[in-house]
CSV table of C-alpha atoms and ligand atoms in Angstrom, one decimal:
chain,number,residue,atom,x,y,z
T,132,MET,CA,0.0,0.0,0.0
T,133,SER,CA,1.4,3.5,-0.9
T,134,ASN,CA,2.1,6.0,1.8
T,135,ILE,CA,-0.7,8.3,0.6
T,136,LYS,CA,-3.2,5.4,0.9
T,137,LYS,CA,-1.8,4.5,4.4
T,138,LEU,CA,-2.2,8.1,5.5
T,139,LEU,CA,-5.8,8.2,4.1
T,140,LYS,CA,-6.6,5.0,6.0
T,141,ILE,CA,-5.3,6.6,9.3
T,142,LEU,CA,-7.3,9.9,8.7
T,143,SER,CA,-10.5,8.2,7.5
T,144,ASP,CA,-11.7,7.7,11.1
T,145,GLY,CA,-12.2,11.5,11.3
T,146,LYS,CA,-10.1,11.7,14.5
T,147,CYS,CA,-7.1,14.0,15.0
T,148,HIS,CA,-3.7,12.3,14.5
T,149,SER,CA,-0.4,13.9,15.5
T,150,GLY,CA,2.4,14.3,13.0
T,151,ALA,CA,4.6,12.2,15.2
T,152,ALA,CA,2.2,9.4,15.4
T,153,ILE,CA,1.6,9.4,11.7
T,154,GLY,CA,5.3,9.6,11.0
T,155,LYS,CA,5.9,6.5,13.2
T,156,LYS,CA,3.2,4.5,11.5
T,157,LEU,CA,4.4,5.4,8.0
T,158,GLY,CA,8.1,5.4,8.9
T,159,VAL,CA,8.6,8.8,7.3
T,160,THR,CA,9.7,12.3,8.5
T,161,ARG,CA,7.4,15.2,9.3
T,162,ALA,CA,8.5,17.0,6.1
T,163,ALA,CA,7.4,13.9,4.2
T,164,ILE,CA,4.0,13.9,5.9
T,165,TRP,CA,3.6,17.6,5.0
T,166,LYS,CA,4.2,16.7,1.4
T,167,LEU,CA,1.6,13.9,1.6
T,168,ILE,CA,-0.9,16.3,3.1
T,169,GLN,CA,-0.4,18.7,0.2
T,170,GLN,CA,-1.2,15.8,-2.1
T,171,LEU,CA,-4.4,15.2,-0.3
T,172,LYS,CA,-5.3,18.9,-0.6
T,173,ALA,CA,-4.6,18.7,-4.3
T,174,TRP,CA,-7.3,16.0,-4.4
T,175,ASN,CA,-9.7,18.5,-2.8
T,176,ILE,CA,-9.7,16.7,0.5
T,177,GLU,CA,-10.2,19.2,3.3
T,178,VAL,CA,-7.6,18.3,5.9
T,179,GLU,CA,-7.7,20.2,9.1
T,180,ALA,CA,-4.3,21.0,10.6
T,181,LYS,CA,-4.3,22.1,14.2
T,182,THR,CA,-1.1,23.5,15.7
T,183,ASN,CA,0.5,21.2,18.3
T,184,GLN,CA,-2.4,18.6,17.8
T,185,GLY,CA,-2.2,17.2,14.3
T,186,TYR,CA,-4.3,16.4,11.3
T,187,SER,CA,-7.9,15.3,10.8
T,188,ILE,CA,-10.5,15.0,8.0
T,189,SER,CA,-13.8,16.3,9.3
T,190,GLY,CA,-16.5,13.6,9.2
T,191,GLY,CA,-13.9,11.0,8.3
T,192,MET,CA,-14.2,9.0,5.0
T,193,ASP,CA,-16.0,5.9,3.9
T,194,LEU,CA,-13.6,4.6,1.2
T,195,LEU,CA,-14.9,2.5,-1.6
T,196,ASP,CA,-14.5,-1.2,-1.2
T,197,GLU,CA,-14.1,-3.1,-4.4
T,198,LYS,CA,-14.5,-6.6,-2.9
T,199,LYS,CA,-17.6,-5.7,-0.9
T,200,ILE,CA,-19.4,-4.1,-3.9
T,201,ALA,CA,-18.4,-6.9,-6.3
T,202,GLU,CA,-19.6,-9.6,-3.9
T,203,ALA,CA,-22.9,-7.9,-3.1
T,204,CYS,CA,-23.6,-7.5,-6.8
T,205,SER,CA,-22.4,-11.1,-7.6
T,206,LEU,CA,-20.1,-9.6,-10.3
T,207,PRO,CA,-17.6,-11.9,-12.1
T,208,LYS,CA,-13.9,-11.6,-11.1
T,209,ASP,CA,-12.3,-8.4,-12.4
T,210,ALA,CA,-15.6,-7.0,-13.6
T,211,LEU,CA,-15.3,-4.0,-11.2
T,212,LYS,CA,-12.2,-1.9,-10.5
T,213,VAL,CA,-11.9,0.9,-7.9
T,214,TYR,CA,-9.0,3.3,-8.7
T,215,ASP,CA,-7.6,5.8,-6.3
T,216,GLU,CA,-7.0,8.4,-9.0
T,217,CYS,CA,-8.2,8.4,-12.6
T,218,VAL,CA,-8.2,11.1,-15.3
T,219,SER,CA,-11.9,10.4,-15.8
T,220,THR,CA,-13.6,7.0,-15.5
T,221,ASN,CA,-15.3,7.7,-18.9
T,222,THR,CA,-12.1,8.6,-20.6
T,223,PHE,CA,-10.4,5.5,-19.1
T,224,LEU,CA,-13.0,3.1,-20.4
T,225,LEU,CA,-13.3,4.9,-23.8
T,226,GLU,CA,-9.5,4.5,-24.3
T,227,ARG,CA,-9.5,0.9,-23.3
T,228,VAL,CA,-12.3,0.2,-25.9
T,229,ARG,CA,-10.4,2.2,-28.5
T,230,GLU,CA,-7.2,0.3,-27.9
T,231,GLY,CA,-9.0,-3.0,-27.8
T,232,LYS,CA,-7.6,-3.7,-24.3
T,233,LYS,CA,-9.1,-5.8,-21.6
T,234,MET,CA,-11.1,-3.7,-19.2
T,235,PRO,CA,-13.3,-3.8,-16.2
T,236,ARG,CA,-17.0,-3.4,-17.2
T,237,TYR,CA,-17.6,-1.3,-14.1
T,238,CYS,CA,-15.1,1.4,-13.0
T,239,LEU,CA,-15.1,3.6,-9.9
T,240,ALA,CA,-12.6,6.2,-8.9
T,241,GLU,CA,-12.0,8.0,-5.6
T,242,TYR,CA,-10.8,11.0,-7.5
T,243,GLN,CA,-10.8,12.2,-11.1
T,244,SER,CA,-8.2,14.7,-12.3
T,245,HIS,CA,-10.1,15.7,-15.4
T,246,GLY,CA,-13.7,14.7,-14.8
T,247,ARG,CA,-16.0,15.6,-17.7
T,248,GLY,CA,-19.6,16.8,-17.8
T,249,ARG,CA,-22.1,17.3,-20.6
T,250,LEU,CA,-21.5,20.0,-23.3
T,251,GLY,CA,-17.7,19.9,-22.7
T,252,ARG,CA,-18.0,21.2,-19.1
T,253,GLU,CA,-15.7,20.2,-16.3
T,254,TRP,CA,-17.0,17.9,-13.5
T,255,PHE,CA,-15.6,18.7,-10.1
T,256,SER,CA,-13.8,16.0,-8.1
T,257,ALA,CA,-13.1,15.7,-4.4
T,258,TYR,CA,-11.4,12.6,-3.2
T,259,GLY,CA,-13.5,10.0,-1.5
T,260,LYS,CA,-16.7,12.1,-1.1
T,261,ASN,CA,-18.7,11.6,-4.2
T,262,ILE,CA,-19.4,9.0,-6.9
T,263,TYR,CA,-17.4,8.9,-10.1
T,264,PHE,CA,-18.6,5.8,-11.9
T,265,SER,CA,-18.6,4.5,-15.5
T,266,MET,CA,-19.9,1.3,-17.0
T,267,ALA,CA,-19.1,-0.1,-20.4
T,268,TRP,CA,-22.0,-1.8,-22.1
T,269,THR,CA,-22.3,-3.5,-25.4
T,270,PHE,CA,-25.4,-2.5,-27.3
T,271,HIS,CA,-26.7,-4.6,-30.2
T,272,GLY,CA,-29.0,-2.8,-32.7
T,273,ASP,CA,-29.5,0.4,-34.7
T,274,LEU,CA,-27.8,3.6,-33.5
T,275,SER,CA,-31.2,5.4,-33.6
T,276,GLN,CA,-32.5,3.0,-30.9
T,277,LEU,CA,-29.9,4.4,-28.5
T,278,ALA,CA,-31.3,8.0,-28.5
T,279,GLY,CA,-33.5,7.5,-25.5
T,280,LEU,CA,-30.8,5.8,-23.4
T,281,SER,CA,-29.7,8.9,-21.5
T,282,LEU,CA,-33.3,9.4,-20.2
T,283,ALA,CA,-33.5,5.7,-19.2
T,284,VAL,CA,-30.3,5.9,-17.3
T,285,ALA,CA,-31.5,9.1,-15.5
T,286,VAL,CA,-34.6,7.1,-14.4
T,287,VAL,CA,-32.3,4.3,-13.1
T,288,VAL,CA,-30.2,6.7,-11.1
T,289,ALA,CA,-33.3,8.3,-9.6
T,290,ARG,CA,-34.7,4.9,-8.8
T,291,ALA,CA,-31.4,3.9,-7.1
T,292,LEU,CA,-31.5,7.2,-5.0
T,293,ASN,CA,-35.1,6.4,-4.1
T,294,ALA,CA,-34.1,2.9,-3.0
T,295,TYR,CA,-31.2,4.4,-1.0
T,296,GLY,CA,-33.8,6.3,1.0
T,297,ILE,CA,-34.5,9.6,-0.7
T,298,LYS,CA,-38.2,9.4,-0.9
T,299,GLU,CA,-39.3,12.9,-1.9
T,300,GLY,CA,-37.9,15.9,-3.8
T,301,LEU,CA,-36.2,13.9,-6.6
T,302,GLY,CA,-36.7,15.3,-10.1
T,303,LEU,CA,-35.2,14.8,-13.6
T,304,LYS,CA,-34.4,17.7,-15.9
T,305,TRP,CA,-34.2,16.7,-19.6
T,306,PRO,CA,-32.1,15.1,-20.9
T,307,ASN,CA,-30.5,13.6,-17.8
T,308,ASP,CA,-29.9,16.0,-14.9
T,309,VAL,CA,-30.8,14.5,-11.5
T,310,GLN,CA,-32.1,17.1,-9.1
T,311,TRP,CA,-33.4,17.3,-5.6
T,312,ARG,CA,-35.8,20.2,-4.9
T,313,GLY,CA,-34.5,21.9,-8.1
T,314,LYS,CA,-30.8,21.7,-7.2
T,315,LYS,CA,-28.4,19.5,-9.1
T,316,LEU,CA,-27.6,16.2,-7.3
T,317,ALA,CA,-26.2,14.0,-10.1
T,318,GLY,CA,-25.2,14.1,-13.8
T,319,ILE,CA,-24.9,11.5,-16.5
T,320,LEU,CA,-22.5,11.5,-19.5
T,321,ILE,CA,-23.1,8.9,-22.2
T,322,GLU,CA,-20.5,8.3,-24.9
T,323,LEU,CA,-20.2,5.9,-27.8
T,324,GLN,CA,-17.3,4.1,-29.2
T,325,GLY,CA,-17.1,2.3,-32.6
T,326,GLU,CA,-19.5,0.2,-34.5
T,327,SER,CA,-19.2,-3.2,-36.0
T,328,HIS,CA,-22.2,-5.2,-37.3
T,329,HIS,CA,-24.7,-3.1,-35.3
T,330,GLN,CA,-22.7,-3.4,-32.1
T,331,TYR,CA,-21.7,-0.4,-30.1
T,332,GLU,CA,-19.7,0.1,-26.9
T,333,VAL,CA,-21.5,2.5,-24.8
T,334,ILE,CA,-19.8,4.2,-21.9
T,335,ILE,CA,-22.3,5.3,-19.2
T,336,GLY,CA,-20.8,7.8,-16.7
T,337,VAL,CA,-22.6,8.8,-13.5
T,338,GLY,CA,-21.4,11.4,-11.1
T,339,ILE,CA,-23.3,11.9,-7.7
T,340,ASN,CA,-22.6,14.6,-5.2
T,341,GLY,CA,-22.1,12.9,-1.9
T,342,GLU,CA,-20.8,15.8,0.2
T,343,SER,CA,-20.8,19.4,-0.9
T,344,SER,CA,-18.0,21.5,0.5
T,345,GLU,CA,-17.5,25.3,0.1
T,346,THR,CA,-14.7,24.6,-2.4
T,347,MET,CA,-17.1,22.5,-4.5
T,348,ARG,CA,-19.9,25.1,-4.5
T,349,LYS,CA,-17.4,27.8,-5.6
T,350,ALA,CA,-15.9,25.5,-8.3
T,351,VAL,CA,-19.3,24.4,-9.8
T,352,GLY,CA,-21.0,27.8,-9.9
T,353,GLN,CA,-24.5,26.5,-10.1
T,354,SER,CA,-27.1,25.5,-7.5
T,355,ILE,CA,-26.1,22.1,-6.2
T,356,THR,CA,-27.0,19.7,-3.4
T,357,SER,CA,-25.6,16.5,-2.1
T,358,ILE,CA,-26.6,13.3,-0.4
T,359,ASP,CA,-25.4,14.3,3.1
T,360,GLU,CA,-27.3,17.5,2.9
T,361,ILE,CA,-30.5,15.7,2.0
T,362,THR,CA,-30.3,12.8,4.4
T,363,HIS,CA,-28.4,14.5,7.2
T,364,GLN,CA,-26.2,11.4,7.3
T,365,PRO,CA,-22.8,10.6,5.9
T,366,PHE,CA,-23.1,9.1,2.4
T,367,GLU,CA,-22.8,5.3,2.4
T,368,ARG,CA,-21.1,5.1,-1.0
T,369,ASN,CA,-20.6,1.3,-1.0
T,370,HIS,CA,-24.2,0.6,-0.2
T,371,PHE,CA,-25.4,3.1,-2.8
T,372,MET,CA,-23.1,1.6,-5.5
T,373,VAL,CA,-24.5,-1.9,-4.9
T,374,LEU,CA,-28.1,-0.5,-5.5
T,375,LEU,CA,-26.9,1.4,-8.6
T,376,ILE,CA,-24.9,-1.4,-10.3
T,377,GLN,CA,-27.7,-3.9,-9.7
T,378,SER,CA,-30.4,-1.6,-11.0
T,379,LEU,CA,-28.4,-0.4,-14.0
T,380,THR,CA,-27.4,-3.9,-15.1
T,381,GLU,CA,-31.0,-5.1,-15.0
T,382,SER,CA,-32.4,-2.0,-16.6
T,383,LEU,CA,-29.9,-2.1,-19.5
T,384,GLN,CA,-31.2,-5.5,-20.4
T,385,LYS,CA,-34.7,-4.2,-20.5
T,386,PHE,CA,-33.6,-1.2,-22.6
T,387,GLN,CA,-31.9,-3.6,-25.1
T,388,GLN,CA,-35.2,-5.5,-25.4
T,389,SER,CA,-37.7,-2.7,-25.5
T,390,GLY,CA,-36.0,0.7,-25.6
T,391,LEU,CA,-37.3,3.7,-23.7
T,392,LYS,CA,-40.9,2.5,-23.4
T,393,THR,CA,-40.6,0.7,-20.1
T,394,PHE,CA,-39.0,3.8,-18.5
T,395,LEU,CA,-41.5,6.4,-19.7
T,396,LYS,CA,-44.0,6.2,-16.8
T,397,ASP,CA,-41.2,6.9,-14.3
T,398,TRP,CA,-39.7,9.6,-16.5
T,399,GLU,CA,-43.0,11.4,-16.4
T,400,SER,CA,-43.3,11.1,-12.7
T,401,PHE,CA,-39.9,12.7,-12.2
T,402,ASP,CA,-40.0,15.2,-15.1
T,403,VAL,CA,-39.6,18.7,-13.6
T,404,ALA,CA,-40.3,20.5,-16.8
T,405,LEU,CA,-43.6,18.8,-17.8
T,406,HIS,CA,-46.3,21.4,-18.7
T,407,LYS,CA,-44.0,24.2,-17.6
T,408,LYS,CA,-42.8,27.3,-19.5
T,409,VAL,CA,-39.2,26.6,-20.5
T,410,LYS,CA,-36.3,28.0,-22.6
T,411,LEU,CA,-34.1,25.9,-24.8
T,412,ILE,CA,-30.6,27.2,-25.3
T,413,LEU,CA,-29.0,26.1,-28.5
T,414,GLY,CA,-25.7,28.0,-28.9
T,415,GLU,CA,-26.7,31.6,-29.5
T,416,GLN,CA,-30.3,30.8,-30.1
T,417,THR,CA,-33.0,30.7,-27.4
T,418,ILE,CA,-36.4,29.0,-28.0
T,419,GLU,CA,-39.3,29.4,-25.6
T,420,GLY,CA,-42.3,27.3,-25.2
T,421,VAL,CA,-44.2,24.9,-22.9
T,422,CYS,CA,-42.7,21.5,-22.3
T,423,ARG,CA,-45.1,18.7,-23.3
T,424,GLY,CA,-43.0,15.8,-22.2
T,425,VAL,CA,-40.8,13.6,-24.4
T,426,ASP,CA,-41.1,11.5,-27.5
T,427,SER,CA,-41.6,7.9,-26.5
T,428,VAL,CA,-39.0,6.4,-28.8
T,429,ARG,CA,-36.1,8.8,-29.0
T,430,GLY,CA,-36.7,10.8,-25.8
T,431,ALA,CA,-36.6,14.1,-27.8
T,432,LEU,CA,-38.1,17.0,-25.9
T,433,LEU,CA,-41.6,18.1,-27.0
T,434,LEU,CA,-42.0,21.9,-27.0
T,435,GLU,CA,-45.2,23.7,-27.7
T,436,ASP,CA,-44.8,27.2,-29.2
T,437,THR,CA,-47.2,30.2,-28.7
T,438,ARG,CA,-49.3,29.1,-31.7
T,439,GLY,CA,-49.8,25.6,-30.2
T,440,LYS,CA,-47.5,23.9,-32.6
T,441,VAL,CA,-45.4,21.1,-31.0
T,442,CYS,CA,-41.8,20.5,-32.2
T,443,ASP,CA,-39.3,17.9,-31.0
T,444,TYR,CA,-35.7,18.7,-30.0
T,445,SER,CA,-32.9,16.1,-29.6
T,446,ALA,CA,-30.5,16.4,-26.7
T,447,GLY,CA,-27.1,17.1,-28.6
T,448,GLU,CA,-25.9,20.5,-27.7
T,449,ILE,CA,-29.1,21.8,-26.1
T,450,SER,CA,-29.5,22.9,-22.5
T,451,LEU,CA,-32.9,23.3,-20.9
T,452,ARG,CA,-33.7,26.2,-18.5
T,453,LEU,CA,-36.7,26.3,-16.3
T,454,PRO,CA,-38.1,29.5,-14.7
T,455,CYS,CA,-36.6,30.0,-11.2
Z,607,BTN,C1,-23.2,16.4,-16.4
Z,607,BTN,O1,-22.7,17.3,-17.0
Z,607,BTN,O2,-24.2,16.5,-15.8
Z,607,BTN,C2,-22.7,15.0,-16.6
Z,607,BTN,C3,-21.6,14.7,-15.5
Z,607,BTN,C4,-21.1,13.3,-15.5
Z,607,BTN,C5,-19.9,13.1,-14.5
Z,607,BTN,C6,-19.5,11.6,-14.5
Z,607,BTN,S1,-18.4,11.3,-13.2
Z,607,BTN,C7,-18.0,9.8,-13.8
Z,607,BTN,C8,-17.9,9.9,-15.3
Z,607,BTN,N1,-16.5,10.4,-15.6
Z,607,BTN,C9,-16.5,11.6,-16.1
Z,607,BTN,O3,-15.5,12.2,-16.5
Z,607,BTN,N2,-17.8,12.1,-16.2
Z,607,BTN,C10,-18.7,11.1,-15.7
């Protein structure tokens, strides 16, 4: 185990540990500990340093446990990998597919150095607090049948959050923002790689805010919330991941068989824009109208204009804004 991992294990109990005690356990000097602490800060871990007392991580940390999650989900050997640090779990799987290399189907990271969001945005990372998860899934069929997938995955994430214990306030903003009482709680990034004989490798990335710190709020610059804020309890990431992996695996089989259809009822129940006045931002262009739900095959947004004409819009580069 690396020294940084050993230090994290020591600090994960949330208690204060003196530099001398840490140095003894790790067999390193105080200067070396200071360097390791700087590394933790670079991962956006908020380490408290108290003069003459030592270091602590407020609230401790529930680190991801690869074995525990894989066993609970009955996954085959090597199907799941938990990495300490990753550029981006989506990028990692995409590169593996591109290079034709062996890869885990399910990939989790404690920290992403270049996490990516929709529309080329950055996705904030803090070590050990949130969920950065990607799954590689082989889809058989026509590309057009994949159009509704991002909505179906959003429904699956909302169902997993519901099963985790969040019983009210959850909403979905087209195409796949997961919200709680109007604040962003989770995001989904779906990417495709290659086609041969109607077979696509789909990388499904899910990011969930587990704990929101001041640093995170400042970095994100939009209204966000997190699991700990909603439940008033620390986020049990291992438990949540078992729910998500089980639900996603089962739901993707359903999607392969019957597309978006089986997810539509739940989409409607979570849809925060349904029958509301909304704006669609498409580059420089803004289109206003009333949201009339989504098209049942492709998941395109149905927008009614002032003359009562309904047009459909596919996700692509569009963002949806609701009135505040
Ligand atoms: C969004 O903009 O709402 C989508 C955010 C998706 C973030 C997740 S975190 C795991 C995976 N890896 C990434 O780089 N992005 C996705």
